[in-house]
CSV table of C-alpha atoms and ligand atoms in Angstrom, one decimal:
chain,number,residue,atom,x,y,z
A,1,MET,CA,19.2,-87.2,11.8
A,2,PHE,CA,21.5,-88.3,8.9
A,3,CYS,CA,22.6,-85.7,6.4
A,4,LEU,CA,24.0,-86.6,3.0
A,5,VAL,CA,26.0,-83.9,1.3
A,6,ASP,CA,26.7,-84.6,-2.4
A,7,CYS,CA,28.7,-82.4,-4.8
A,8,ASN,CA,26.8,-81.5,-7.9
A,9,SER,CA,28.4,-82.9,-11.2
A,10,PHE,CA,31.6,-83.2,-9.1
A,11,TYR,CA,34.3,-83.5,-11.8
A,12,ALA,CA,32.7,-80.8,-14.0
A,13,SER,CA,32.3,-78.5,-11.0
A,14,CYS,CA,36.0,-79.0,-10.0
A,15,GLU,CA,37.0,-77.8,-13.5
A,16,GLN,CA,34.8,-74.7,-12.9
A,17,VAL,CA,36.3,-73.8,-9.5
A,18,PHE,CA,39.4,-72.2,-11.0
A,19,ARG,CA,37.7,-71.2,-14.2
A,20,PRO,CA,34.9,-68.8,-13.2
A,21,ASP,CA,34.4,-68.0,-16.9
A,22,LEU,CA,33.0,-71.5,-17.3
A,23,ARG,CA,30.5,-71.4,-14.5
A,24,ASN,CA,26.9,-71.9,-15.9
A,25,LYS,CA,28.4,-73.1,-19.2
A,26,PRO,CA,28.5,-76.6,-20.7
A,27,VAL,CA,31.5,-78.5,-19.5
A,28,VAL,CA,32.3,-82.2,-19.9
A,29,VAL,CA,35.1,-84.4,-18.4
A,30,LEU,CA,36.5,-87.4,-20.2
A,31,SER,CA,37.5,-90.8,-18.8
A,32,ASN,CA,41.1,-92.0,-18.7
A,33,ASN,CA,42.8,-91.9,-22.1
A,34,ASP,CA,40.1,-89.4,-23.3
A,35,CYS,CA,37.6,-92.1,-24.4
A,36,PHE,CA,34.2,-91.5,-22.8
A,37,ILE,CA,32.3,-88.6,-21.2
A,38,VAL,CA,32.2,-89.4,-17.5
A,39,ALA,CA,30.9,-86.0,-16.1
A,40,ARG,CA,28.7,-83.2,-17.4
A,41,SER,CA,27.8,-79.9,-16.0
A,42,ALA,CA,24.0,-79.2,-15.7
A,43,GLN,CA,24.1,-77.1,-18.9
A,44,ALA,CA,25.9,-80.0,-20.8
A,45,LYS,CA,23.2,-82.4,-19.5
A,46,ALA,CA,20.5,-80.0,-20.7
A,47,MET,CA,22.0,-80.0,-24.2
A,48,GLY,CA,21.3,-83.8,-24.3
A,49,ILE,CA,25.0,-84.9,-24.0
A,50,GLY,CA,24.8,-88.5,-22.7
A,51,ASP,CA,26.7,-90.2,-19.9
A,52,LEU,CA,29.5,-92.5,-21.3
A,53,GLN,CA,29.1,-91.2,-24.8
A,54,THR,CA,32.3,-91.7,-26.8
A,55,ILE,CA,34.2,-88.5,-27.5
A,56,PHE,CA,34.8,-89.2,-31.2
A,57,GLU,CA,31.0,-89.4,-31.9
A,58,ILE,CA,30.3,-85.8,-30.8
A,59,LYS,CA,33.6,-84.0,-30.6
A,60,SER,CA,33.1,-81.7,-33.5
A,61,TRP,CA,29.5,-81.0,-32.6
A,62,MET,CA,30.6,-80.1,-29.0
A,63,GLN,CA,33.2,-77.8,-30.3
A,64,GLN,CA,30.6,-76.0,-32.5
A,65,GLN,CA,28.3,-75.7,-29.5
A,66,GLN,CA,31.2,-74.3,-27.4
A,67,VAL,CA,31.2,-77.1,-24.9
A,68,THR,CA,34.5,-77.1,-23.0
A,69,ILE,CA,36.2,-80.5,-22.9
A,70,PHE,CA,38.5,-81.6,-20.1
A,71,SER,CA,40.6,-84.8,-19.6
A,72,SER,CA,40.2,-86.2,-16.1
A,73,ASN,CA,42.5,-84.6,-13.6
A,74,TYR,CA,42.3,-86.8,-10.5
A,75,SER,CA,44.9,-84.9,-8.5
A,76,LEU,CA,42.7,-81.8,-8.7
A,77,TYR,CA,39.5,-83.7,-7.9
A,78,GLY,CA,41.1,-85.5,-4.9
A,79,ASP,CA,42.4,-82.3,-3.4
A,80,LEU,CA,39.2,-80.4,-3.8
A,81,SER,CA,37.3,-83.3,-2.3
A,82,ALA,CA,39.5,-83.2,0.7
A,83,ARG,CA,38.8,-79.5,1.1
A,84,VAL,CA,35.0,-80.0,0.9
A,85,MET,CA,35.3,-82.8,3.5
A,86,GLU,CA,37.4,-80.6,5.8
A,87,THR,CA,34.7,-77.9,5.7
A,88,LEU,CA,32.0,-80.4,6.5
A,89,ARG,CA,33.8,-81.4,9.7
A,90,LEU,CA,32.9,-77.9,11.0
A,91,PHE,CA,29.3,-79.1,11.2
A,92,SER,CA,29.6,-82.5,12.8
A,93,SER,CA,32.2,-84.6,14.6
A,94,GLN,CA,30.6,-87.8,13.3
A,95,VAL,CA,31.2,-88.1,9.6
A,96,GLU,CA,31.6,-90.8,7.0
A,97,ILE,CA,33.4,-90.2,3.7
A,98,TYR,CA,31.2,-92.3,1.4
A,99,SER,CA,32.9,-91.5,-1.9
A,100,ILE,CA,35.0,-88.8,-3.5
A,101,ASP,CA,32.0,-86.5,-3.7
A,102,GLU,CA,29.6,-87.7,-1.0
A,103,MET,CA,29.7,-87.5,2.8
A,104,PHE,CA,27.3,-88.6,5.5
A,105,LEU,CA,27.1,-86.5,8.7
A,106,TYR,CA,25.2,-87.4,11.8
A,107,LEU,CA,23.3,-84.4,13.2
A,108,ASP,CA,22.5,-84.7,16.8
A,109,ASP,CA,18.8,-83.7,17.0
A,110,THR,CA,18.5,-84.1,20.7
A,111,SER,CA,21.1,-81.4,21.6
A,112,ASP,CA,19.0,-78.5,20.4
A,113,SER,CA,15.5,-77.9,19.1
A,114,ARG,CA,16.2,-78.6,15.4
A,115,ALA,CA,12.6,-78.7,14.1
A,116,SER,CA,12.0,-79.0,10.4
A,117,ASP,CA,12.6,-75.3,9.7
A,118,SER,CA,15.8,-75.0,11.6
A,119,MET,CA,17.1,-78.3,10.0
A,120,ASN,CA,16.3,-76.7,6.6
A,121,HIS,CA,18.2,-73.6,7.7
A,122,TYR,CA,21.1,-75.7,8.9
A,123,GLY,CA,21.2,-77.5,5.6
A,124,HIS,CA,21.4,-74.2,3.8
A,125,GLN,CA,24.1,-73.1,6.1
A,126,ILE,CA,26.2,-76.2,5.2
A,127,LYS,CA,25.6,-75.6,1.5
A,128,ASN,CA,26.5,-71.9,1.6
A,129,THR,CA,29.6,-72.5,3.8
A,130,ILE,CA,31.0,-75.1,1.3
A,131,LEU,CA,30.3,-72.8,-1.6
A,132,LYS,CA,32.1,-69.9,0.2
A,133,HIS,CA,35.1,-72.0,1.3
A,134,THR,CA,35.6,-74.1,-1.8
A,135,ALA,CA,33.4,-72.7,-4.6
A,136,MET,CA,31.8,-76.2,-4.9
A,137,PRO,CA,28.0,-76.5,-5.4
A,138,VAL,CA,26.5,-79.2,-3.3
A,139,SER,CA,23.0,-80.7,-2.5
A,140,VAL,CA,22.0,-81.5,1.0
A,141,GLY,CA,19.5,-84.2,2.1
A,142,ILE,CA,18.4,-84.7,5.7
A,143,ALA,CA,16.3,-87.6,7.1
A,144,PRO,CA,16.2,-90.1,10.0
A,145,THR,CA,17.9,-92.9,8.0
A,146,LYS,CA,20.8,-93.1,5.5
A,147,THR,CA,18.5,-94.5,2.8
A,148,LEU,CA,15.9,-91.7,3.3
A,149,ALA,CA,18.8,-89.1,3.4
A,150,LYS,CA,19.7,-90.4,-0.1
A,151,LEU,CA,16.1,-89.9,-1.2
A,152,ALA,CA,16.1,-86.4,0.3
A,153,ASN,CA,19.3,-85.6,-1.6
A,154,ARG,CA,17.7,-86.8,-4.8
A,155,ALA,CA,14.8,-84.4,-4.1
A,156,ALA,CA,17.2,-81.6,-3.3
A,157,LYS,CA,18.9,-82.1,-6.7
A,158,THR,CA,15.8,-82.6,-8.9
A,159,ILE,CA,13.1,-80.4,-7.4
A,160,ALA,CA,13.9,-76.7,-8.2
A,161,LYS,CA,11.8,-75.5,-5.2
A,162,CYS,CA,14.1,-77.2,-2.8
A,163,GLN,CA,17.0,-74.9,-3.8
A,164,GLY,CA,19.5,-77.7,-3.1
A,165,VAL,CA,18.3,-78.6,0.4
A,166,CYS,CA,15.6,-81.1,1.4
A,167,VAL,CA,14.6,-82.3,4.8
A,168,LEU,CA,12.4,-85.4,4.9
A,169,ASP,CA,11.5,-85.5,8.6
A,170,THR,CA,7.9,-86.8,8.7
A,171,ALA,CA,6.2,-89.9,7.3
A,172,GLU,CA,4.0,-87.7,5.1
A,173,LYS,CA,7.0,-86.0,3.4
A,174,TRP,CA,9.0,-89.2,2.8
A,175,ASP,CA,5.9,-91.0,1.5
A,176,TRP,CA,5.4,-88.1,-1.0
A,177,MET,CA,9.0,-88.6,-2.2
A,178,LYS,CA,8.8,-92.4,-2.2
A,179,LYS,CA,5.7,-92.3,-4.4
A,180,ARG,CA,7.8,-90.4,-7.0
A,181,THR,CA,10.9,-92.6,-6.8
A,182,PRO,CA,11.3,-95.7,-9.0
A,183,VAL,CA,12.9,-98.7,-7.2
A,184,ASN,CA,16.0,-98.6,-9.3
A,185,LYS,CA,16.8,-95.2,-7.9
A,186,ILE,CA,16.9,-96.4,-4.3
A,187,TRP,CA,20.3,-96.7,-2.8
A,188,GLY,CA,21.4,-100.3,-2.8
A,189,ILE,CA,18.8,-101.6,-5.3
A,190,SER,CA,20.6,-102.9,-8.4
A,191,SER,CA,19.0,-103.2,-11.8
A,192,ARG,CA,18.9,-107.0,-11.3
A,193,PHE,CA,17.0,-106.5,-8.0
A,194,SER,CA,14.6,-104.0,-9.6
A,195,ALA,CA,13.8,-106.4,-12.3
A,196,ARG,CA,13.0,-109.1,-9.7
A,197,LEU,CA,10.9,-106.5,-7.7
A,198,ALA,CA,8.9,-105.8,-10.9
A,199,GLU,CA,7.9,-109.5,-10.9
A,200,LEU,CA,6.3,-108.8,-7.5
A,201,ASN,CA,4.6,-105.7,-8.9
A,202,ILE,CA,6.9,-103.4,-6.9
A,203,TYR,CA,7.8,-100.4,-9.0
A,204,THR,CA,8.2,-97.5,-6.6
A,205,ALA,CA,10.0,-96.9,-3.3
A,206,LEU,CA,6.6,-96.5,-1.6
A,207,GLU,CA,5.5,-100.0,-2.9
A,208,LEU,CA,8.8,-101.5,-1.6
A,209,ALA,CA,8.4,-99.7,1.8
A,210,ASN,CA,4.9,-101.2,2.1
A,211,ALA,CA,6.1,-104.8,1.4
A,212,ASP,CA,6.5,-107.3,4.2
A,213,PRO,CA,10.1,-107.1,5.4
A,214,LYS,CA,10.2,-110.8,6.3
A,215,TYR,CA,8.9,-111.8,2.9
A,216,ILE,CA,11.5,-109.5,1.2
A,217,ARG,CA,14.3,-111.1,3.3
A,218,ARG,CA,13.2,-114.6,2.1
A,219,TYR,CA,12.9,-113.5,-1.5
A,220,PHE,CA,16.1,-111.4,-1.6
A,221,ASN,CA,18.4,-111.1,1.4
A,222,ILE,CA,18.9,-109.2,4.7
A,223,CYS,CA,20.3,-106.1,2.9
A,224,VAL,CA,17.0,-105.5,1.0
A,225,GLU,CA,15.1,-106.2,4.2
A,226,ARG,CA,17.1,-103.4,5.8
A,227,ILE,CA,16.3,-101.1,2.9
A,228,VAL,CA,12.6,-101.7,3.6
A,229,GLU,CA,13.1,-100.8,7.3
A,230,GLU,CA,15.1,-97.8,6.4
A,231,LEU,CA,12.5,-96.5,4.0
A,232,ASN,CA,10.1,-96.6,6.9
A,233,GLY,CA,12.3,-94.4,9.0
A,234,ARG,CA,13.8,-97.2,11.2
A,235,ALA,CA,17.6,-96.7,11.0
A,236,CYS,CA,19.5,-100.0,10.4
A,237,LEU,CA,22.7,-98.6,8.8
A,238,SER,CA,25.1,-96.7,11.0
A,239,LEU,CA,27.8,-94.2,10.1
A,240,GLU,CA,31.1,-95.9,9.1
A,241,GLU,CA,33.5,-93.4,10.4
A,242,ILE,CA,36.6,-95.5,9.9
A,243,PRO,CA,37.1,-96.3,6.2
A,244,ALA,CA,37.2,-100.1,5.5
A,245,VAL,CA,40.7,-101.4,4.7
A,246,LYS,CA,41.0,-102.6,1.1
A,247,LYS,CA,41.5,-106.3,0.7
A,248,GLN,CA,43.1,-106.0,-2.8
A,249,ILE,CA,44.7,-103.0,-4.5
A,250,TYR,CA,44.7,-102.8,-8.3
A,251,CYS,CA,46.3,-100.3,-10.7
A,252,SER,CA,45.8,-100.7,-14.4
A,253,ARG,CA,45.6,-98.3,-17.3
A,254,SER,CA,45.5,-98.2,-21.1
A,255,PHE,CA,48.4,-96.9,-23.0
A,256,ALA,CA,48.1,-93.8,-25.2
A,257,ASN,CA,48.8,-96.0,-28.3
A,258,LYS,CA,49.2,-99.7,-28.9
A,259,SER,CA,52.7,-100.8,-27.9
A,260,THR,CA,54.9,-103.6,-29.1
A,261,HIS,CA,57.8,-102.1,-27.2
A,262,LEU,CA,58.8,-104.2,-24.1
A,263,PRO,CA,60.9,-101.5,-22.3
A,264,SER,CA,57.9,-99.0,-22.4
A,265,ILE,CA,55.5,-101.6,-21.0
A,266,LEU,CA,58.1,-102.4,-18.3
A,267,ASN,CA,58.3,-98.7,-17.4
A,268,ALA,CA,54.5,-98.5,-17.2
A,269,VAL,CA,54.2,-101.5,-15.0
A,270,SER,CA,56.8,-100.1,-12.6
A,271,LEU,CA,54.8,-96.9,-12.3
A,272,TYR,CA,51.6,-98.9,-11.6
A,273,VAL,CA,53.4,-100.9,-8.9
A,274,ALA,CA,54.6,-97.6,-7.3
A,275,ARG,CA,51.0,-96.2,-7.2
A,276,ALA,CA,49.6,-99.4,-5.8
A,277,CYS,CA,52.4,-99.7,-3.1
A,278,GLU,CA,51.8,-96.1,-2.1
A,279,LYS,CA,48.1,-97.0,-1.4
A,280,LEU,CA,49.2,-100.2,0.4
A,281,ARG,CA,51.5,-98.2,2.7
A,282,ALA,CA,48.9,-95.6,3.3
A,283,GLN,CA,46.5,-98.2,4.8
A,284,GLN,CA,49.5,-99.8,6.7
A,285,SER,CA,49.2,-103.2,5.0
A,286,PHE,CA,51.7,-105.7,3.6
A,287,CYS,CA,50.9,-107.9,0.6
A,288,ARG,CA,51.9,-111.5,0.1
A,289,SER,CA,51.2,-112.0,-3.6
A,290,LEU,CA,51.1,-110.0,-6.8
A,291,GLN,CA,49.0,-110.3,-10.0
A,292,VAL,CA,50.4,-108.9,-13.2
A,293,LEU,CA,48.1,-108.4,-16.2
A,294,LEU,CA,48.8,-107.7,-19.9
A,295,TYR,CA,46.2,-107.1,-22.6
A,296,SER,CA,46.8,-107.2,-26.3
A,297,ALA,CA,44.9,-105.1,-28.8
A,298,ASN,CA,43.8,-108.1,-30.8
A,299,TYR,CA,40.6,-109.4,-29.3
A,300,GLU,CA,40.6,-112.6,-31.3
A,301,SER,CA,44.1,-113.6,-30.2
A,302,SER,CA,44.6,-116.1,-27.5
A,303,TYR,CA,47.1,-113.6,-26.1
A,304,HIS,CA,44.4,-111.0,-25.6
A,305,SER,CA,44.5,-111.2,-21.8
A,306,ARG,CA,47.3,-112.9,-20.0
A,307,HIS,CA,48.0,-112.8,-16.3
A,308,GLN,CA,50.3,-114.3,-13.7
A,309,VAL,CA,50.0,-114.5,-9.9
A,310,ILE,CA,53.3,-114.6,-8.0
A,311,GLN,CA,53.9,-115.4,-4.4
A,312,LEU,CA,56.3,-112.8,-2.8
A,313,PRO,CA,59.3,-114.1,-0.9
A,314,TYR,CA,57.9,-112.4,2.3
A,315,PRO,CA,55.0,-110.0,3.0
A,316,CYS,CA,56.1,-106.5,2.2
A,317,ASP,CA,55.3,-103.0,0.9
A,318,ASP,CA,58.6,-102.4,-0.9
A,319,THR,CA,58.1,-100.7,-4.3
A,320,ARG,CA,61.5,-101.8,-5.4
A,321,LEU,CA,61.1,-105.5,-4.7
A,322,ILE,CA,57.6,-105.7,-6.1
A,323,SER,CA,58.5,-103.8,-9.2
A,324,ASN,CA,61.4,-106.2,-9.9
A,325,ILE,CA,59.1,-109.2,-9.6
A,326,ALA,CA,56.4,-107.6,-11.7
A,327,ARG,CA,58.9,-106.8,-14.5
A,328,THR,CA,60.1,-110.4,-14.6
A,329,ALA,CA,56.5,-111.5,-14.9
A,330,ILE,CA,55.8,-109.1,-17.8
A,331,GLN,CA,58.9,-110.4,-19.6
A,332,HIS,CA,57.4,-113.9,-19.4
A,333,LEU,CA,53.9,-112.7,-20.5
A,334,PHE,CA,55.2,-110.5,-23.4
A,335,LYS,CA,55.3,-112.0,-26.9
A,336,PRO,CA,57.3,-110.1,-29.5
A,337,GLY,CA,55.2,-108.8,-32.4
A,338,VAL,CA,51.9,-108.6,-30.4
A,339,ALA,CA,50.6,-105.1,-29.9
A,340,TYR,CA,49.5,-104.4,-26.3
A,341,ILE,CA,47.0,-101.8,-25.2
A,342,LYS,CA,46.9,-102.1,-21.4
A,343,ALA,CA,48.8,-103.5,-18.4
A,344,GLY,CA,48.0,-103.7,-14.7
A,345,VAL,CA,49.1,-105.0,-11.3
A,346,GLY,CA,47.1,-106.2,-8.3
A,347,LEU,CA,48.4,-106.5,-4.8
A,348,LEU,CA,46.7,-109.4,-3.2
A,349,ASP,CA,46.5,-111.3,0.1
A,350,LEU,CA,46.8,-108.1,2.2
A,351,SER,CA,47.2,-108.1,5.9
A,352,ALA,CA,47.9,-105.5,8.6
A,353,LYS,CA,51.6,-104.6,8.7
A,354,LYS,CA,51.7,-104.7,12.5
A,355,GLN,CA,50.3,-108.2,12.7
A,356,GLN,CA,52.7,-110.3,10.7
A,357,GLN,CA,53.3,-114.0,11.2
A,358,LEU,CA,57.1,-114.4,11.7
A,359,ASP,CA,59.0,-116.6,9.4
A,360,MET,CA,61.7,-118.9,10.8
A,361,PHE,CA,63.7,-118.7,7.6
A,362,HIS,CA,63.4,-115.1,6.7
A,363,SER,CA,63.5,-112.0,8.8
A,364,GLY,CA,61.0,-110.2,6.5
A,365,GLN,CA,61.1,-106.5,5.4
A,366,SER,CA,64.0,-104.6,7.0
A,367,ALA,CA,63.6,-101.5,9.2
A,368,LYS,CA,65.8,-99.7,6.6
A,369,THR,CA,63.3,-100.4,3.9
A,370,ASP,CA,60.5,-99.2,6.1
A,371,GLN,CA,62.3,-95.9,6.6
A,372,LEU,CA,63.2,-95.5,2.9
A,373,MET,CA,59.6,-96.0,1.8
A,374,ALA,CA,58.4,-93.6,4.5
A,375,VAL,CA,60.8,-90.9,3.2
A,376,VAL,CA,59.7,-91.5,-0.4
A,377,ASP,CA,56.0,-91.1,0.5
A,378,ARG,CA,56.8,-88.0,2.6
A,379,ILE,CA,58.7,-86.3,-0.3
A,380,ASN,CA,55.9,-87.1,-2.8
A,381,SER,CA,53.2,-85.8,-0.5
A,382,THR,CA,55.0,-82.6,0.4
A,383,HIS,CA,56.5,-81.7,-3.0
A,384,GLY,CA,53.9,-83.3,-5.3
A,385,LYS,CA,53.4,-86.6,-7.0
A,386,ASN,CA,56.4,-88.1,-8.7
A,387,SER,CA,58.9,-85.7,-7.1
A,388,ILE,CA,60.9,-88.9,-6.5
A,389,TYR,CA,60.4,-92.2,-8.2
A,390,ILE,CA,62.3,-95.4,-9.0
A,391,ALA,CA,64.4,-95.3,-12.2
A,392,ALA,CA,62.5,-98.3,-13.6
A,393,GLU,CA,59.5,-96.1,-14.4
A,394,GLY,CA,61.7,-94.3,-17.0
A,395,VAL,CA,62.0,-90.5,-17.4
A,396,HIS,CA,60.0,-89.9,-20.6
A,397,LYS,CA,56.6,-91.5,-20.2
A,398,LYS,CA,55.6,-91.7,-23.9
A,399,TRP,CA,53.3,-94.6,-23.2
A,400,ALA,CA,51.3,-92.6,-20.6
A,401,MET,CA,47.6,-92.2,-21.3
A,402,ARG,CA,46.2,-89.5,-23.5
A,403,GLN,CA,45.2,-86.4,-21.6
A,404,ALA,CA,44.9,-83.8,-24.4
A,405,TYR,CA,42.6,-81.5,-22.4
A,406,ARG,CA,44.0,-81.7,-18.9
A,407,SER,CA,43.6,-78.6,-16.7
A,408,PRO,CA,46.5,-77.6,-14.5
A,409,SER,CA,46.7,-79.2,-11.1
A,410,TYR,CA,46.1,-75.8,-9.5
A,411,THR,CA,46.3,-77.0,-5.9
A,412,SER,CA,48.8,-79.8,-5.9
A,413,ARG,CA,51.7,-78.8,-8.2
A,414,TRP,CA,53.9,-75.8,-7.6
A,415,SER,CA,54.5,-75.3,-11.3
A,416,GLU,CA,50.8,-75.2,-12.0
A,417,LEU,CA,49.5,-72.7,-9.4
A,418,PRO,CA,46.9,-70.3,-10.7
A,419,GLU,CA,48.4,-67.0,-11.8
A,420,ILE,CA,46.7,-63.6,-11.2
A,421,VAL,CA,47.8,-60.6,-13.2
A,422,CYS,CA,47.2,-57.3,-11.4
B,4,MG,MG1,27.7,-86.1,-7.0
């Protein structure tokens, strides 16, 4: 059986973990630069606050209604996610981290007599243990395929009687749920596909499950055919225990304010390179080329979006080298007098560090650079992000994005540990 564990309103719940006074209260979390609402607690949803609503539209109304607003705090969310995942490993050795707040587990149903009742009991045990260890509320869906486990999780979340756990282990139960699920709520069915399914008079998951898989394959593709099979309890998707290696790594952000100041933009780009290179090293890849992007605030201007792709002298993961090249590119793209709002970098043409084609004319990245980068990463992971950084990033990051409502990084920064007064 597949089990999908999904954290409820994850970002909002993370903010409530160290603020018990805010539990069962309306809480919203904003996107980067404090622009849109990207997460809402159940109480905020019940008040009618919409997803992706812009903050300036409803800020004063939310303050009147005593809704607590947070800027996004990804170091907190990443750390709490790792704790939830760690706890889940107590329940199964076969796990797939699907996203920051979702994990699939494989529960071996042949090893013991896990009938429906005991599966349900096991689901509650998972839910309660995570709540006890991490204070994170989760929903648990259990079913014979990953697609049905997603449906079970939806039931666990939306049907009060389930109390956060739903087991869909018989055709009767999953048909009941499929009848009540519109096709656009099925995992893997995009809005474009659901519009095309409507042309075939297929509106619910049950109608899709009853369609001829071969016909669906001809009309759509093999992925939709697999969804039909999975909806009928025939598992086609297996657990992906090893996360796929990224083929490109991008880091781009908006500035707090429009900027005409080249040195600030250069600092920002150096920081983005450092972040992207950290991820590159974490997955043990080298990159061969680099894309640098710069966006102006003037949408009508031909300078609105400019970019350049540069071939690196040799495949590498050296923050210093890539940062220097990115800075030179920005100097070419920058036009004095134009106000810029956003910059970014992309590391492209990635390959495994261990399988490099040797170059007759260049010895490639030195062992000394390897060691230096490893030390930088170790210091930053032990002592907190940005404990050590290249000087090109600048010391005072005035261009950094707006985070007016950021909570402390309770678990990942020594200076922001929660304090208890006795
Ligand atoms: Mg979630």
